[in-house]
Amino acid sequence: MTYVFEGGLERPGKMNRVLGPWVLLILDDSHIEFQMRFRWLARFAGPWRVERSAVREVYLGRSNVLTPAKVNFLAEENMPWTFIPRSPQAVLEAAEELGYPVRYDDQIR
């Protein structure tokens, strides 16, 4: 089963972000993939793929009034891939259904 979500992306170790619904998160049981939503943008950046075995934890990032909720995918290099969806709970539920190690904080449930 594969899930597809639209949102933004913050890459680990880089100061660049792609905000807005310009990135597709493709959740599969074997890997996660971030790719640009439009073909003309895909010529310049991406796709970025992280194998499932490299994903150590999936959890919600901190949010406040100015920044939306983020979903972090913590990989082997100990720096999260951050996805900024419209519905972070839907991303967490899909990841949990596919068998990814999802962490829920007490304040979220």
Coordinates of N, CA, C and O in Angstrom, one line a residue:
M1 N 0.8 -1.2 0.0 CA 0.0 0.0 0.0 C 0.9 1.2 0.0 O 1.9 1.3 0.6
T2 N 0.5 2.3 -0.7 CA 1.2 3.5 -0.8 C 0.3 4.7 -0.5 O -0.8 4.7 -0.9
Y3 N 0.9 5.6 0.3 CA 0.2 6.9 0.6 C 0.9 8.0 0.0 O 2.1 8.0 0.0
V4 N 0.2 9.0 -0.4 CA 0.8 10.2 -1.0 C 0.2 11.5 -0.3 O -1.0 11.6 -0.2
F5 N 1.1 12.3 0.1 CA 0.7 13.6 0.8 C 1.4 14.8 0.1 O 2.5 14.6 -0.3
E6 N 0.8 15.9 0.2 CA 1.4 17.1 -0.4 C 1.8 18.0 0.8 O 1.1 18.1 1.8
G7 N 2.9 18.7 0.6 CA 3.3 19.6 1.7 C 4.7 20.2 1.4 O 5.1 20.3 0.2
G8 N 5.4 20.7 2.4 CA 6.7 21.3 2.3 C 7.7 20.3 2.8 O 7.4 19.3 3.4
L9 N 9.0 20.7 2.6 CA 10.1 19.8 3.0 C 11.3 20.7 3.6 O 11.6 21.7 3.0
E10 N 11.9 20.2 4.7 CA 13.1 20.7 5.1 C 14.1 19.5 5.1 O 13.9 18.5 5.8
R11 N 15.2 19.6 4.4 CA 16.2 18.6 4.3 C 17.2 18.6 5.4 O 17.5 19.7 5.9
P12 N 17.6 17.4 5.8 CA 18.6 17.4 7.0 C 19.9 18.0 6.6 O 20.4 17.7 5.5
G13 N 20.5 18.8 7.5 CA 21.8 19.3 7.3 C 21.9 20.4 6.3 O 23.0 21.0 6.0
K14 N 20.8 20.8 5.7 CA 20.8 21.9 4.7 C 19.9 23.0 5.3 O 19.0 22.8 6.1
M15 N 20.2 24.2 4.8 CA 19.4 25.3 5.3 C 18.3 25.6 4.3 O 17.6 26.6 4.4
N16 N 18.1 24.8 3.3 CA 17.1 25.1 2.3 C 15.8 24.4 2.7 O 15.8 23.3 3.2
R17 N 14.7 25.1 2.4 CA 13.4 24.6 2.6 C 12.5 24.7 1.3 O 12.8 25.7 0.6
V18 N 11.6 23.9 1.2 CA 10.6 24.0 0.2 C 9.2 24.1 0.9 O 8.7 23.1 1.4
L19 N 8.7 25.3 1.0 CA 7.4 25.5 1.7 C 6.3 25.5 0.7 O 6.5 25.7 -0.5
G20 N 5.1 25.3 1.3 CA 3.9 25.3 0.4 C 3.7 23.8 -0.1 O 4.5 22.9 0.2
P21 N 2.7 23.6 -0.8 CA 2.4 22.3 -1.3 C 3.2 21.9 -2.6 O 2.6 21.5 -3.6
W22 N 4.5 22.1 -2.5 CA 5.4 21.8 -3.7 C 6.0 20.4 -3.7 O 6.6 20.0 -4.7
V23 N 5.9 19.7 -2.6 CA 6.6 18.4 -2.4 C 5.6 17.3 -2.2 O 4.6 17.5 -1.5
L24 N 5.8 16.2 -2.8 CA 5.0 15.0 -2.5 C 5.8 14.1 -1.6 O 6.9 13.8 -1.9
L25 N 5.1 13.6 -0.5 CA 5.7 12.6 0.3 C 5.0 11.3 -0.1 O 3.8 11.2 -0.1
I26 N 5.8 10.3 -0.5 CA 5.3 9.0 -0.9 C 5.7 8.0 0.1 O 6.9 7.8 0.3
L27 N 4.8 7.6 0.9 CA 5.0 6.6 2.0 C 4.7 5.2 1.4 O 3.6 4.9 1.0
D28 N 5.7 4.4 1.4 CA 5.6 3.0 1.0 C 6.1 2.1 2.1 O 6.8 2.5 2.9
D29 N 5.8 0.8 2.1 CA 6.2 -0.1 3.1 C 7.7 -0.4 3.0 O 8.4 -0.8 3.9
S30 N 8.4 0.0 1.9 CA 9.8 -0.3 1.7 C 10.7 1.0 1.8 O 11.9 0.9 2.0
H31 N 10.1 2.2 1.6 CA 10.8 3.4 1.6 C 9.9 4.6 1.7 O 8.7 4.5 1.5
I32 N 10.5 5.8 2.0 CA 9.8 7.0 1.9 C 10.5 7.8 0.8 O 11.7 7.7 0.6
E33 N 9.7 8.6 0.0 CA 10.3 9.4 -1.0 C 9.7 10.7 -1.0 O 8.5 10.9 -0.9
F34 N 10.6 11.7 -1.2 CA 10.1 13.1 -1.4 C 10.5 13.5 -2.8 O 11.6 13.4 -3.2
Q35 N 9.5 14.0 -3.5 CA 9.7 14.4 -4.9 C 8.9 15.7 -5.1 O 7.9 16.0 -4.5
M36 N 9.4 16.5 -6.0 CA 8.8 17.7 -6.4 C 7.4 17.4 -7.1 O 7.3 16.4 -7.8
R37 N 6.5 18.2 -6.8 CA 5.1 17.9 -7.3 C 4.9 18.2 -8.8 O 4.1 17.5 -9.4
F38 N 5.7 19.1 -9.3 CA 5.5 19.4 -10.7 C 6.8 19.0 -11.5 O 7.9 19.1 -11.0
R39 N 6.6 18.5 -12.7 CA 7.7 18.0 -13.5 C 8.8 19.0 -13.8 O 10.0 18.7 -13.7
W40 N 8.4 20.3 -14.0 CA 9.4 21.3 -14.3 C 10.2 21.6 -13.1 O 11.4 22.0 -13.2
L41 N 9.7 21.5 -11.9 CA 10.5 21.6 -10.7 C 11.4 20.4 -10.4 O 12.5 20.5 -9.9
A42 N 10.9 19.2 -10.8 CA 11.7 18.0 -10.6 C 13.0 18.0 -11.4 O 13.9 17.2 -11.0
R43 N 13.0 18.8 -12.4 CA 14.3 18.8 -13.2 C 15.4 19.5 -12.4 O 16.6 19.2 -12.6
F44 N 15.1 20.3 -11.4 CA 16.1 21.0 -10.6 C 16.4 20.4 -9.3 O 17.4 20.7 -8.7
A45 N 15.4 19.7 -8.7 CA 15.7 19.1 -7.3 C 14.9 17.8 -7.2 O 13.9 17.6 -7.7
G46 N 15.6 16.9 -6.4 CA 15.0 15.7 -6.0 C 15.1 14.7 -7.1 O 15.7 14.9 -8.1
P47 N 14.4 13.5 -6.9 CA 13.8 13.1 -5.7 C 14.7 12.6 -4.6 O 15.9 12.3 -4.9
W48 N 14.3 12.6 -3.4 CA 15.1 12.1 -2.3 C 14.4 10.9 -1.7 O 13.2 10.9 -1.4
R49 N 15.2 9.8 -1.5 CA 14.6 8.6 -1.1 C 15.3 8.1 0.2 O 16.6 8.2 0.3
V50 N 14.6 7.6 1.2 CA 15.1 7.1 2.4 C 14.5 5.7 2.6 O 13.3 5.5 2.6
E51 N 15.4 4.7 2.6 CA 14.9 3.3 2.8 C 14.3 3.1 4.2 O 14.7 3.8 5.1
R52 N 13.3 2.2 4.3 CA 12.6 2.0 5.5 C 13.5 1.6 6.6 O 13.4 1.9 7.8
S53 N 14.5 0.8 6.3 CA 15.5 0.3 7.3 C 16.3 1.4 7.9 O 16.8 1.3 9.0
A54 N 16.4 2.6 7.2 CA 17.2 3.7 7.7 C 16.3 4.6 8.6 O 16.9 5.5 9.3
V55 N 15.0 4.5 8.6 CA 14.1 5.3 9.4 C 14.0 4.8 10.8 O 13.6 3.7 11.0
R56 N 14.6 5.5 11.7 CA 14.6 5.1 13.1 C 13.3 5.5 13.9 O 12.9 4.8 14.8
E57 N 12.7 6.6 13.5 CA 11.6 7.1 14.3 C 10.8 8.1 13.4 O 11.4 8.9 12.7
V58 N 9.5 8.1 13.6 CA 8.6 9.1 13.0 C 7.9 9.8 14.1 O 7.3 9.1 15.0
Y59 N 7.9 11.1 14.2 CA 7.3 11.9 15.3 C 6.9 13.3 14.8 O 7.4 13.8 13.8
L60 N 6.0 13.9 15.6 CA 5.6 15.3 15.3 C 6.7 16.2 15.8 O 7.2 16.1 16.9
G61 N 7.0 17.2 15.0 CA 7.9 18.3 15.4 C 7.2 19.3 16.2 O 5.9 19.4 16.2
R62 N 7.9 20.2 16.8 CA 7.3 21.3 17.5 C 6.6 22.3 16.6 O 7.2 22.6 15.5
S63 N 5.5 22.8 17.0 CA 4.9 23.9 16.3 C 4.5 25.0 17.2 O 4.4 24.8 18.4
N64 N 4.3 26.2 16.6 CA 3.8 27.3 17.4 C 2.9 28.1 16.5 O 2.5 27.6 15.5
V65 N 2.6 29.3 16.9 CA 1.6 30.1 16.2 C 2.1 30.4 14.8 O 1.4 30.5 13.8
L66 N 3.4 30.6 14.6 CA 4.0 31.0 13.3 C 4.3 29.9 12.4 O 4.4 30.1 11.2
T67 N 4.6 28.7 13.0 CA 5.0 27.6 12.1 C 3.9 26.5 12.2 O 3.5 26.2 13.3
P68 N 3.6 25.8 11.1 CA 2.6 24.7 11.2 C 3.3 23.5 11.8 O 4.5 23.4 12.0
A69 N 2.4 22.5 12.1 CA 2.9 21.2 12.6 C 3.8 20.5 11.6 O 3.5 20.6 10.4
K70 N 4.8 19.9 12.0 CA 5.7 19.2 11.1 C 5.8 17.7 11.5 O 5.7 17.4 12.7
V71 N 6.1 16.9 10.6 CA 6.3 15.5 10.8 C 7.8 15.2 10.5 O 8.3 15.5 9.4
N72 N 8.5 14.7 11.5 CA 9.9 14.4 11.4 C 10.2 12.9 11.1 O 9.6 12.1 11.8
F73 N 11.0 12.6 10.2 CA 11.4 11.2 9.9 C 12.9 11.2 10.3 O 13.8 11.7 9.6
L74 N 13.2 10.6 11.4 CA 14.6 10.5 11.9 C 15.3 9.3 11.3 O 14.9 8.2 11.4
A75 N 16.3 9.6 10.5 CA 17.1 8.6 9.8 C 18.4 8.3 10.5 O 18.7 8.8 11.6
E76 N 19.2 7.5 9.9 CA 20.4 7.0 10.5 C 21.4 8.1 10.8 O 22.1 8.0 11.8
E77 N 21.4 9.1 10.0 CA 22.4 10.2 10.3 C 22.0 11.1 11.4 O 22.7 12.1 11.7
N78 N 20.9 10.8 12.1 CA 20.5 11.5 13.3 C 20.0 12.9 13.1 O 20.1 13.7 14.0
M79 N 19.6 13.2 11.8 CA 19.1 14.5 11.5 C 17.8 14.2 10.8 O 17.7 13.4 9.8
P80 N 16.7 14.8 11.2 CA 15.4 14.5 10.7 C 15.1 15.1 9.3 O 15.5 16.2 9.0
W81 N 14.4 14.4 8.5 CA 13.8 14.9 7.3 C 12.5 15.4 7.8 O 11.7 14.7 8.4
T82 N 12.2 16.7 7.5 CA 11.0 17.3 8.1 C 10.0 17.6 6.9 O 10.3 18.3 6.0
F83 N 8.8 17.0 7.1 CA 7.7 17.2 6.1 C 6.7 18.1 6.8 O 6.3 17.9 7.9
I84 N 6.2 19.1 6.0 CA 5.2 20.0 6.5 C 3.9 19.8 5.8 O 3.6 20.4 4.8
P85 N 3.0 18.9 6.3 CA 1.7 18.6 5.7 C 0.6 19.5 6.2 O 0.7 20.2 7.2
R86 N -0.5 19.4 5.5 CA -1.8 20.0 6.0 C -2.3 19.2 7.2 O -2.8 19.8 8.1
S87 N -2.2 17.9 7.1 CA -2.8 17.1 8.2 C -1.6 16.2 8.7 O -1.5 15.0 8.2
P88 N -0.9 16.6 9.7 CA 0.2 15.8 10.3 C -0.3 14.5 10.9 O 0.4 13.4 10.8
Q89 N -1.5 14.4 11.5 CA -2.0 13.2 12.1 C -2.2 12.1 11.0 O -2.0 11.0 11.3
A90 N -2.7 12.5 9.8 CA -2.9 11.6 8.8 C -1.6 10.9 8.3 O -1.5 9.7 8.0
V91 N -0.5 11.7 8.3 CA 0.8 11.2 7.9 C 1.3 10.2 9.0 O 1.8 9.1 8.7
L92 N 1.1 10.6 10.3 CA 1.5 9.6 11.3 C 0.7 8.3 11.3 O 1.3 7.3 11.5
E93 N -0.6 8.4 11.1 CA -1.4 7.2 11.0 C -1.0 6.3 9.9 O -1.0 5.1 10.0
A94 N -0.7 6.9 8.7 CA -0.3 6.1 7.5 C 1.0 5.5 7.8 O 1.2 4.3 7.5
A95 N 2.0 6.2 8.4 CA 3.3 5.6 8.7 C 3.1 4.5 9.7 O 3.8 3.4 9.5
E96 N 2.3 4.6 10.7 CA 2.1 3.6 11.7 C 1.4 2.3 11.0 O 1.8 1.2 11.3
E97 N 0.5 2.6 10.1 CA -0.1 1.5 9.4 C 0.8 0.7 8.6 O 0.7 -0.5 8.4
L98 N 1.8 1.4 8.0 CA 2.8 0.7 7.2 C 4.0 0.1 8.0 O 4.9 -0.5 7.4
G99 N 3.9 0.2 9.3 CA 4.9 -0.4 10.1 C 6.1 0.4 10.5 O 7.1 -0.1 11.0
Y100 N 6.1 1.7 10.3 CA 7.2 2.6 10.7 C 7.1 2.8 12.2 O 6.0 2.8 12.8
P101 N 8.2 3.0 12.8 CA 8.2 3.3 14.3 C 7.8 4.7 14.6 O 8.5 5.6 14.5
V102 N 6.5 4.8 15.0 CA 5.9 6.1 15.2 C 5.9 6.4 16.7 O 5.5 5.5 17.5
R103 N 6.3 7.6 17.1 CA 6.3 8.0 18.5 C 5.2 9.1 18.6 O 5.2 10.1 18.0
Y104 N 4.3 8.8 19.6 CA 3.3 9.8 19.9 C 3.6 10.4 21.3 O 3.9 9.7 22.2
D105 N 3.6 11.7 21.4 CA 3.8 12.4 22.7 C 2.5 12.4 23.4 O 1.4 12.4 22.8
D106 N 2.6 12.5 24.7 CA 1.3 12.5 25.5 C 0.4 13.7 25.2 O -0.8 13.6 25.2
Q107 N 1.0 14.8 24.9 CA 0.1 16.0 24.6 C -0.6 15.9 23.3 O -1.5 16.6 23.0
I108 N -0.2 15.0 22.4 CA -0.8 14.9 21.1 C -2.0 14.0 21.1 O -3.0 14.3 20.4
R109 N -1.9 12.9 21.8 CA -3.0 12.0 21.8 C -4.3 12.5 22.4 O -4.5 13.2 23.2

